[in-house]
Amino acid sequence: MKAGKLIIFVKVNNETKLGAKRMNDKSKSLVVATILVGLGVLLIFVNIGVISFGIWELFVNFYPVLFLIIGSSGIAKAIRSRGHDGLFSALFFTTAGLLLILDRLGVIFFELRMVWQLWPVILVYLGIKALLGDMLTVTVDTDDKDVAWIDDEDYNTVKKGGRFSIGDIKFSKPDWQLEPLHLKNGIGDYYFDLTKAYIPDMETPIYIEGTIGDVKMLIPDDLPVKVHAYVKIGDVRVMQLKEDGTNRQVTYVSDEYDQAIRKVNIHIRLKIGSVKIDSI
């Protein structure tokens, strides 16, 4: 089989995509309609003398409500889609809108120039972003009908997924077939048992990326490997080589690697975590 990158596609029913698009369009229309209705009613009250606001006073008292509507709509959209596009701005607008409304009601004192005090919203965003990820344990089936193969030179043209996934990725079934892999995870562990794998007569690349997690790998002692492992914060142990602390990296190459036909080229990059590779 021709070497390349492993891309896993998730099939989505066309009716589901159409329904989601209609829902998003409906949500946008609802937000616009709510803003127009609210502004219109407020202007009517001003014009008939029920509310004696000037134009500037009207704007100052109304824009917090606008912030709240925009923010709430963005949060609802993120929850429905289980994504995080626009979530940070939605949380910001919602929080700022609520505080400004409470200020207008005399409950608290808060001005727009105090917005820098809302920096903890970043922590809330990171927490919700993680909760909205794919909380799954991933099992990869390398049957050709489930995956697509592309050449290395075409790999950069493929759009990478932007979801923040959470979960473990394991390759440990008996006689599982090793193929070129490029794996990326947000939070979670990787486990590879190459002693149980069918390894083809070729150089097989494995690219592993993660934000927080551990990588553990068992390699047959007769399999030549080349390993480059980097951990920003944590420890790296590849065979007899070990590094710990910050910005740690280990490069290991088997003596017979260059001459071998059947071999594995492993690249690992983690922000926080550990790498442990042993041969048995």
PDB file of C-alpha atoms in Angstrom, residues 96 109-119:
ATOM      1  CA  ALA A  96     -20.356  42.633  30.260  1.00  0.00           C
ATOM      2  CA  PHE A 109     -21.327  49.856  40.069  1.00  0.00           C
ATOM      3  CA  PHE A 110     -19.767  48.897  36.748  1.00  0.00           C
ATOM      4  CA  GLU A 111     -18.595  50.978  33.793  1.00  0.00           C
ATOM      5  CA  LEU A 112     -17.449  49.915  30.352  1.00  0.00           C
ATOM      6  CA  ARG A 113     -13.938  51.191  31.086  1.00  0.00           C
ATOM      7  CA  MET A 114     -13.719  48.546  33.844  1.00  0.00           C
ATOM      8  CA  VAL A 115     -13.977  45.780  31.267  1.00  0.00           C
ATOM      9  CA  TRP A 116     -10.342  44.769  31.829  1.00  0.00           C
ATOM     10  CA  GLN A 117     -11.483  43.305  35.161  1.00  0.00           C
ATOM     11  CA  LEU A 118     -13.319  40.591  33.240  1.00  0.00           C
ATOM     12  CA  TRP A 119     -10.109  38.650  32.531  1.00  0.00           C
TER      13      TRP A 119
END
